[in-house]
PDB file of C-alpha atoms in Angstrom:
ATOM      1  CA  UNK A 215     -56.208 -20.016 -48.190  1.00 69.00           C
ATOM      2  CA  UNK A 216     -59.893 -19.541 -48.991  1.00 76.00           C
ATOM      3  CA  UNK A 217     -58.955 -18.328 -52.486  1.00 74.00           C
ATOM      4  CA  UNK A 218     -56.930 -21.437 -53.251  1.00 77.00           C
ATOM      5  CA  UNK A 219     -59.563 -23.739 -51.746  1.00 80.00           C
ATOM      6  CA  UNK A 220     -62.347 -22.048 -53.732  1.00 82.00           C
ATOM      7  CA  UNK A 221     -60.290 -22.374 -56.936  1.00 81.00           C
ATOM      8  CA  UNK A 222     -59.779 -26.075 -56.278  1.00 77.00           C
ATOM      9  CA  UNK A 223     -63.495 -26.630 -55.582  1.00 83.00           C
ATOM     10  CA  UNK A 224     -64.469 -24.766 -58.786  1.00 83.00           C
ATOM     11  CA  UNK A 225     -61.968 -26.756 -60.808  1.00 81.00           C
ATOM     12  CA  UNK A 226     -62.783 -30.172 -59.289  1.00 80.00           C
ATOM     13  CA  UNK A 227     -65.956 -30.917 -61.345  1.00 83.00           C
ATOM     14  CA  UNK A 228     -63.999 -30.390 -64.580  1.00 79.00           C
ATOM     15  CA  UNK A 229     -61.852 -33.430 -63.782  1.00 81.00           C
ATOM     16  CA  UNK A 230     -64.864 -35.664 -64.485  1.00 80.00           C
ATOM     17  CA  UNK A 231     -63.931 -37.430 -67.718  1.00 72.00           C
ATOM     18  CA  UNK A 232     -60.672 -35.559 -68.080  1.00 72.00           C
ATOM     19  CA  UNK A 233     -57.920 -37.429 -69.914  1.00 75.00           C
ATOM     20  CA  UNK A 234     -54.188 -37.137 -69.600  1.00 79.00           C
ATOM     21  CA  UNK A 235     -52.129 -36.201 -66.561  1.00 86.00           C
ATOM     22  CA  UNK A 236     -52.063 -32.397 -67.019  1.00 86.00           C
ATOM     23  CA  UNK A 237     -55.536 -31.796 -65.524  1.00 84.00           C
ATOM     24  CA  UNK A 238     -54.673 -33.865 -62.451  1.00 87.00           C
ATOM     25  CA  UNK A 239     -51.299 -32.165 -62.090  1.00 89.00           C
ATOM     26  CA  UNK A 240     -52.979 -28.762 -62.073  1.00 88.00           C
ATOM     27  CA  UNK A 241     -55.531 -30.008 -59.513  1.00 88.00           C
ATOM     28  CA  UNK A 242     -52.654 -31.122 -57.273  1.00 90.00           C
ATOM     29  CA  UNK A 243     -51.030 -27.720 -57.692  1.00 90.00           C
ATOM     30  CA  UNK A 244     -54.237 -25.906 -56.756  1.00 88.00           C
ATOM     31  CA  UNK A 245     -54.593 -28.129 -53.667  1.00 89.00           C
ATOM     32  CA  UNK A 246     -50.955 -27.587 -52.652  1.00 90.00           C
ATOM     33  CA  UNK A 247     -51.498 -23.828 -52.765  1.00 90.00           C
ATOM     34  CA  UNK A 248     -53.911 -24.030 -49.788  1.00 89.00           C
ATOM     35  CA  UNK A 249     -51.219 -24.722 -47.108  1.00 91.00           C
ATOM     36  CA  UNK A 250     -48.880 -22.337 -48.920  1.00 91.00           C
ATOM     37  CA  UNK A 251     -51.429 -19.534 -48.542  1.00 89.00           C
ATOM     38  CA  UNK A 252     -51.746 -20.369 -44.841  1.00 90.00           C
ATOM     39  CA  UNK A 253     -47.977 -20.335 -44.328  1.00 92.00           C
ATOM     40  CA  UNK A 254     -47.498 -17.041 -46.211  1.00 91.00           C
ATOM     41  CA  UNK A 255     -50.462 -15.426 -44.498  1.00 89.00           C
ATOM     42  CA  UNK A 256     -49.293 -16.366 -41.025  1.00 89.00           C
ATOM     43  CA  UNK A 257     -45.763 -15.083 -41.714  1.00 88.00           C
ATOM     44  CA  UNK A 258     -47.070 -11.860 -43.205  1.00 89.00           C
ATOM     45  CA  UNK A 259     -49.392 -11.267 -40.267  1.00 88.00           C
ATOM     46  CA  UNK A 260     -46.637 -11.931 -37.736  1.00 86.00           C
ATOM     47  CA  UNK A 261     -44.238  -9.713 -39.658  1.00 86.00           C
ATOM     48  CA  UNK A 262     -46.697  -6.833 -39.645  1.00 87.00           C
ATOM     49  CA  UNK A 263     -47.402  -7.260 -35.931  1.00 86.00           C
ATOM     50  CA  UNK A 264     -43.662  -7.213 -35.209  1.00 85.00           C
ATOM     51  CA  UNK A 265     -43.168  -4.144 -37.442  1.00 86.00           C
ATOM     52  CA  UNK A 266     -45.907  -2.327 -35.498  1.00 86.00           C
ATOM     53  CA  UNK A 267     -44.176  -3.145 -32.218  1.00 85.00           C
ATOM     54  CA  UNK A 268     -40.869  -1.771 -33.506  1.00 85.00           C
ATOM     55  CA  UNK A 269     -42.549   1.281 -35.001  1.00 85.00           C
ATOM     56  CA  UNK A 270     -44.365   2.063 -31.742  1.00 85.00           C
ATOM     57  CA  UNK A 271     -41.702   1.218 -29.166  1.00 85.00           C
ATOM     58  CA  UNK A 272     -38.449   1.190 -31.203  1.00 82.00           C
ATOM     59  CA  UNK A 273     -36.563   4.133 -29.677  1.00 83.00           C
ATOM     60  CA  UNK A 274     -37.665   3.536 -26.111  1.00 87.00           C
ATOM     61  CA  UNK A 275     -37.269  -0.195 -26.414  1.00 87.00           C
ATOM     62  CA  UNK A 276     -33.655   0.160 -27.578  1.00 87.00           C
ATOM     63  CA  UNK A 277     -32.861   2.528 -24.696  1.00 89.00           C
ATOM     64  CA  UNK A 278     -34.480   0.322 -22.060  1.00 89.00           C
ATOM     65  CA  UNK A 279     -32.833  -2.806 -23.370  1.00 88.00           C
ATOM     66  CA  UNK A 280     -29.461  -1.054 -23.478  1.00 88.00           C
ATOM     67  CA  UNK A 281     -29.908   0.120 -19.893  1.00 90.00           C
ATOM     68  CA  UNK A 282     -30.875  -3.340 -18.626  1.00 87.00           C
ATOM     69  CA  UNK A 283     -27.965  -5.014 -20.423  1.00 86.00           C
ATOM     70  CA  UNK A 284     -25.476  -2.336 -19.359  1.00 87.00           C
ATOM     71  CA  UNK A 285     -26.463  -2.710 -15.703  1.00 86.00           C
ATOM     72  CA  UNK A 286     -25.980  -6.453 -15.917  1.00 83.00           C
ATOM     73  CA  UNK A 287     -22.604  -6.082 -17.634  1.00 81.00           C
ATOM     74  CA  UNK A 288     -21.367  -3.576 -15.061  1.00 80.00           C
ATOM     75  CA  UNK A 289     -22.530  -5.861 -12.224  1.00 79.00           C
ATOM     76  CA  UNK A 290     -20.519  -8.823 -13.639  1.00 72.00           C
ATOM     77  CA  UNK A 291     -17.066  -7.401 -14.460  1.00 61.00           C
ATOM     78  CA  UNK A 292     -15.247 -10.755 -14.266  1.00 54.00           C
ATOM     79  CA  UNK A 293     -17.594 -12.354 -16.795  1.00 54.00           C
ATOM     80  CA  UNK A 294     -16.822  -9.869 -19.612  1.00 50.00           C
ATOM     81  CA  UNK A 295     -14.471 -12.203 -21.476  1.00 53.00           C
ATOM     82  CA  UNK A 296     -17.035 -14.992 -21.533  1.00 52.00           C
ATOM     83  CA  UNK A 297     -19.944 -12.953 -22.880  1.00 55.00           C
ATOM     84  CA  UNK A 298     -20.849 -13.593 -26.506  1.00 51.00           C
ATOM     85  CA  UNK A 299     -24.634 -13.132 -26.791  1.00 53.00           C
ATOM     86  CA  UNK A 300     -27.015 -10.927 -24.856  1.00 57.00           C
ATOM     87  CA  UNK A 301     -28.980 -14.034 -23.967  1.00 54.00           C
ATOM     88  CA  UNK A 302     -25.945 -15.106 -21.910  1.00 58.00           C
ATOM     89  CA  UNK A 303     -26.570 -12.102 -19.671  1.00 66.00           C
ATOM     90  CA  UNK A 304     -30.317 -11.639 -19.553  1.00 73.00           C
ATOM     91  CA  UNK A 305     -33.150 -14.017 -20.395  1.00 80.00           C
ATOM     92  CA  UNK A 306     -36.204 -12.964 -22.390  1.00 83.00           C
ATOM     93  CA  UNK A 307     -38.470 -13.471 -19.364  1.00 86.00           C
ATOM     94  CA  UNK A 308     -36.258 -11.287 -17.151  1.00 84.00           C
ATOM     95  CA  UNK A 309     -36.212  -8.481 -19.659  1.00 84.00           C
ATOM     96  CA  UNK A 310     -39.937  -8.711 -20.376  1.00 86.00           C
ATOM     97  CA  UNK A 311     -40.669  -8.287 -16.679  1.00 86.00           C
ATOM     98  CA  UNK A 312     -38.867  -4.942 -16.807  1.00 84.00           C
ATOM     99  CA  UNK A 313     -40.562  -3.919 -20.058  1.00 84.00           C
ATOM    100  CA  UNK A 314     -44.079  -5.188 -19.315  1.00 82.00           C
ATOM    101  CA  UNK A 315     -45.337  -2.023 -17.540  1.00 81.00           C
ATOM    102  CA  UNK A 316     -44.431  -0.066 -20.674  1.00 80.00           C
ATOM    103  CA  UNK A 317     -45.024  -2.491 -23.595  1.00 80.00           C
ATOM    104  CA  UNK A 318     -47.621  -4.796 -22.047  1.00 77.00           C
ATOM    105  CA  UNK A 319     -47.779  -8.472 -22.953  1.00 77.00           C
ATOM    106  CA  UNK A 320     -47.992 -10.021 -26.400  1.00 80.00           C
ATOM    107  CA  UNK A 321     -46.371 -12.593 -28.611  1.00 83.00           C
ATOM    108  CA  UNK A 322     -45.064  -9.938 -30.995  1.00 84.00           C
ATOM    109  CA  UNK A 323     -43.294  -8.118 -28.139  1.00 85.00           C
ATOM    110  CA  UNK A 324     -41.797 -11.391 -26.881  1.00 87.00           C
ATOM    111  CA  UNK A 325     -40.632 -12.304 -30.411  1.00 87.00           C
ATOM    112  CA  UNK A 326     -38.924  -8.919 -30.870  1.00 86.00           C
ATOM    113  CA  UNK A 327     -37.203  -9.013 -27.485  1.00 86.00           C
ATOM    114  CA  UNK A 328     -36.092 -12.631 -27.862  1.00 87.00           C
ATOM    115  CA  UNK A 329     -34.771 -12.095 -31.378  1.00 85.00           C
ATOM    116  CA  UNK A 330     -32.863  -8.943 -30.393  1.00 85.00           C
ATOM    117  CA  UNK A 331     -31.225 -10.754 -27.454  1.00 84.00           C
ATOM    118  CA  UNK A 332     -30.115 -13.545 -29.776  1.00 84.00           C
ATOM    119  CA  UNK A 333     -28.848 -11.275 -32.542  1.00 81.00           C
ATOM    120  CA  UNK A 334     -27.088  -8.608 -30.541  1.00 82.00           C
ATOM    121  CA  UNK A 335     -23.325  -9.111 -31.050  1.00 78.00           C
ATOM    122  CA  UNK A 336     -22.348  -8.670 -27.416  1.00 78.00           C
ATOM    123  CA  UNK A 337     -18.741  -9.747 -27.961  1.00 77.00           C
ATOM    124  CA  UNK A 338     -18.312  -6.968 -30.545  1.00 79.00           C
ATOM    125  CA  UNK A 339     -19.902  -4.455 -28.181  1.00 80.00           C
ATOM    126  CA  UNK A 340     -17.597  -5.496 -25.349  1.00 80.00           C
ATOM    127  CA  UNK A 341     -14.530  -5.207 -27.605  1.00 80.00           C
ATOM    128  CA  UNK A 342     -15.559  -1.764 -28.858  1.00 81.00           C
ATOM    129  CA  UNK A 343     -16.214  -0.659 -25.254  1.00 80.00           C
ATOM    130  CA  UNK A 344     -12.811  -1.834 -24.094  1.00 79.00           C
ATOM    131  CA  UNK A 345     -11.132  -0.121 -27.068  1.00 79.00           C
ATOM    132  CA  UNK A 346     -12.946   3.156 -26.273  1.00 77.00           C
ATOM    133  CA  UNK A 347     -11.823   2.931 -22.652  1.00 74.00           C
ATOM    134  CA  UNK A 348      -8.235   2.284 -23.753  1.00 77.00           C
ATOM    135  CA  UNK A 349      -8.305   5.273 -26.125  1.00 76.00           C
ATOM    136  CA  UNK A 350      -9.709   7.434 -23.339  1.00 72.00           C
ATOM    137  CA  UNK A 351      -6.954   6.340 -20.987  1.00 71.00           C
ATOM    138  CA  UNK A 352      -4.320   7.017 -23.651  1.00 73.00           C
ATOM    139  CA  UNK A 353      -5.709  10.490 -24.320  1.00 72.00           C
ATOM    140  CA  UNK A 354      -5.844  11.296 -20.594  1.00 64.00           C
ATOM    141  CA  UNK A 355      -2.912   9.463 -19.016  1.00 57.00           C
ATOM    142  CA  UNK A 356      -4.094   9.021 -15.459  1.00 54.00           C
ATOM    143  CA  UNK A 357      -2.510   6.125 -13.516  1.00 51.00           C
ATOM    144  CA  UNK A 358      -5.837   5.363 -11.856  1.00 51.00           C
ATOM    145  CA  UNK A 359      -7.655   5.309 -15.214  1.00 48.00           C
ATOM    146  CA  UNK A 360      -4.975   3.140 -16.847  1.00 48.00           C
ATOM    147  CA  UNK A 361      -5.223   0.678 -13.964  1.00 46.00           C
ATOM    148  CA  UNK A 362      -9.035   0.545 -14.401  1.00 49.00           C
ATOM    149  CA  UNK A 363      -8.727  -0.171 -18.088  1.00 46.00           C
ATOM    150  CA  UNK A 364      -6.016  -2.792 -17.837  1.00 45.00           C
ATOM    151  CA  UNK A 365      -7.853  -4.727 -15.146  1.00 45.00           C
ATOM    152  CA  UNK A 366     -11.442  -5.853 -14.907  1.00 45.00           C
ATOM    153  CA  UNK A 367     -13.607  -2.735 -14.824  1.00 44.00           C
ATOM    154  CA  UNK A 368     -15.440  -2.297 -11.542  1.00 39.00           C
ATOM    155  CA  UNK A 369     -19.224  -1.960 -11.492  1.00 41.00           C
ATOM    156  CA  UNK A 370     -20.280   1.620 -12.128  1.00 41.00           C
ATOM    157  CA  UNK A 371     -22.666   3.357  -9.800  1.00 42.00           C
ATOM    158  CA  UNK A 372     -24.111   5.742 -12.327  1.00 57.00           C
ATOM    159  CA  UNK A 373     -23.320   3.665 -15.380  1.00 72.00           C
ATOM    160  CA  UNK A 374     -21.039   4.196 -18.337  1.00 80.00           C
ATOM    161  CA  UNK A 375     -22.784   6.266 -21.060  1.00 86.00           C
ATOM    162  CA  UNK A 376     -20.385   4.946 -23.694  1.00 85.00           C
ATOM    163  CA  UNK A 377     -21.481   1.355 -23.041  1.00 86.00           C
ATOM    164  CA  UNK A 378     -25.147   2.347 -23.214  1.00 89.00           C
ATOM    165  CA  UNK A 379     -24.557   4.247 -26.440  1.00 89.00           C
ATOM    166  CA  UNK A 380     -22.830   1.257 -28.040  1.00 89.00           C
ATOM    167  CA  UNK A 381     -25.592  -1.115 -26.982  1.00 89.00           C
ATOM    168  CA  UNK A 382     -28.311   1.257 -28.214  1.00 90.00           C
ATOM    169  CA  UNK A 383     -26.623   1.562 -31.618  1.00 88.00           C
ATOM    170  CA  UNK A 384     -26.346  -2.193 -32.003  1.00 87.00           C
ATOM    171  CA  UNK A 385     -29.965  -2.726 -30.971  1.00 88.00           C
ATOM    172  CA  UNK A 386     -31.105  -0.137 -33.537  1.00 87.00           C
ATOM    173  CA  UNK A 387     -29.116  -1.957 -36.247  1.00 84.00           C
ATOM    174  CA  UNK A 388     -30.732  -5.261 -35.260  1.00 83.00           C
ATOM    175  CA  UNK A 389     -34.174  -3.636 -35.379  1.00 84.00           C
ATOM    176  CA  UNK A 390     -33.621  -2.759 -39.049  1.00 80.00           C
ATOM    177  CA  UNK A 391     -34.468  -6.398 -39.859  1.00 76.00           C
ATOM    178  CA  UNK A 392     -37.971  -5.869 -38.533  1.00 78.00           C
ATOM    179  CA  UNK A 393     -39.018  -3.493 -41.318  1.00 71.00           C
ATOM    180  CA  UNK A 394     -42.537  -3.679 -42.770  1.00 71.00           C
ATOM    181  CA  UNK A 395     -42.713  -7.101 -44.477  1.00 77.00           C
ATOM    182  CA  UNK A 396     -43.396  -7.381 -48.171  1.00 81.00           C
ATOM    183  CA  UNK A 397     -46.481  -9.115 -49.508  1.00 86.00           C
ATOM    184  CA  UNK A 398     -44.632 -10.017 -52.749  1.00 89.00           C
ATOM    185  CA  UNK A 399     -44.615 -13.773 -52.125  1.00 89.00           C
ATOM    186  CA  UNK A 400     -48.324 -13.759 -51.287  1.00 88.00           C
ATOM    187  CA  UNK A 401     -49.140 -11.947 -54.528  1.00 90.00           C
ATOM    188  CA  UNK A 402     -46.933 -14.344 -56.473  1.00 91.00           C
ATOM    189  CA  UNK A 403     -48.919 -17.222 -54.988  1.00 89.00           C
ATOM    190  CA  UNK A 404     -52.132 -15.506 -56.094  1.00 89.00           C
ATOM    191  CA  UNK A 405     -50.712 -15.152 -59.596  1.00 91.00           C
ATOM    192  CA  UNK A 406     -49.721 -18.820 -59.742  1.00 90.00           C
ATOM    193  CA  UNK A 407     -53.185 -19.734 -58.482  1.00 90.00           C
ATOM    194  CA  UNK A 408     -54.864 -17.714 -61.241  1.00 89.00           C
ATOM    195  CA  UNK A 409     -52.608 -19.091 -63.987  1.00 91.00           C
ATOM    196  CA  UNK A 410     -53.087 -22.674 -62.833  1.00 88.00           C
ATOM    197  CA  UNK A 411     -56.874 -22.263 -62.693  1.00 88.00           C
ATOM    198  CA  UNK A 412     -57.065 -20.696 -66.162  1.00 90.00           C
ATOM    199  CA  UNK A 413     -54.760 -23.359 -67.578  1.00 89.00           C
ATOM    200  CA  UNK A 414     -56.953 -26.044 -66.024  1.00 86.00           C
ATOM    201  CA  UNK A 415     -60.070 -24.591 -67.597  1.00 86.00           C
ATOM    202  CA  UNK A 416     -58.383 -24.379 -70.985  1.00 88.00           C
ATOM    203  CA  UNK A 417     -56.999 -27.947 -70.876  1.00 84.00           C
ATOM    204  CA  UNK A 418     -60.322 -29.460 -69.795  1.00 81.00           C
ATOM    205  CA  UNK A 419     -62.200 -27.491 -72.494  1.00 80.00           C
ATOM    206  CA  UNK A 420     -60.119 -28.298 -75.609  1.00 61.00           C
TER     207      UNK A 420
END
């Protein structure tokens, strides 16, 4: 933002006595670049902070989130058909309380956890889990197992590793969106700023 503001201040005296609308249009463009720089800079900074959180805690965060979600799923067997998003099961605040001793507090951590809860396709995970249980029952025809699959699964005492594995995989896939952000748009804005300033100098000189 300081670059765009400095360019506008340097260019401003050249508008004295300028004729035509081109010099004023370029001045407006230079001024409009100031909030654009702020917007791009804030987004880039937040993206880098989020990428650092994922890089530092990614593997452990996925496992802990999967464990917390799986425990909640196994404790609510009759709600399985109504679950569509992870946020339906567990709020961001509830999950952050479990993660805080490990990740600490921070807006970047909250943003990552909240976004993952919203993006995790829980309905797909539940369907894949039920299909895996059905395949297991078909491969090992045990009346007790078939009854467990056909009805609502009871809460597990030790937990189902297949459910945790599915949840961890989906969380890892969602984390791929938090890769290191590109500064391309910021550099494009710098380029536009330089071109506009040079064009302004040229127009006000000839």
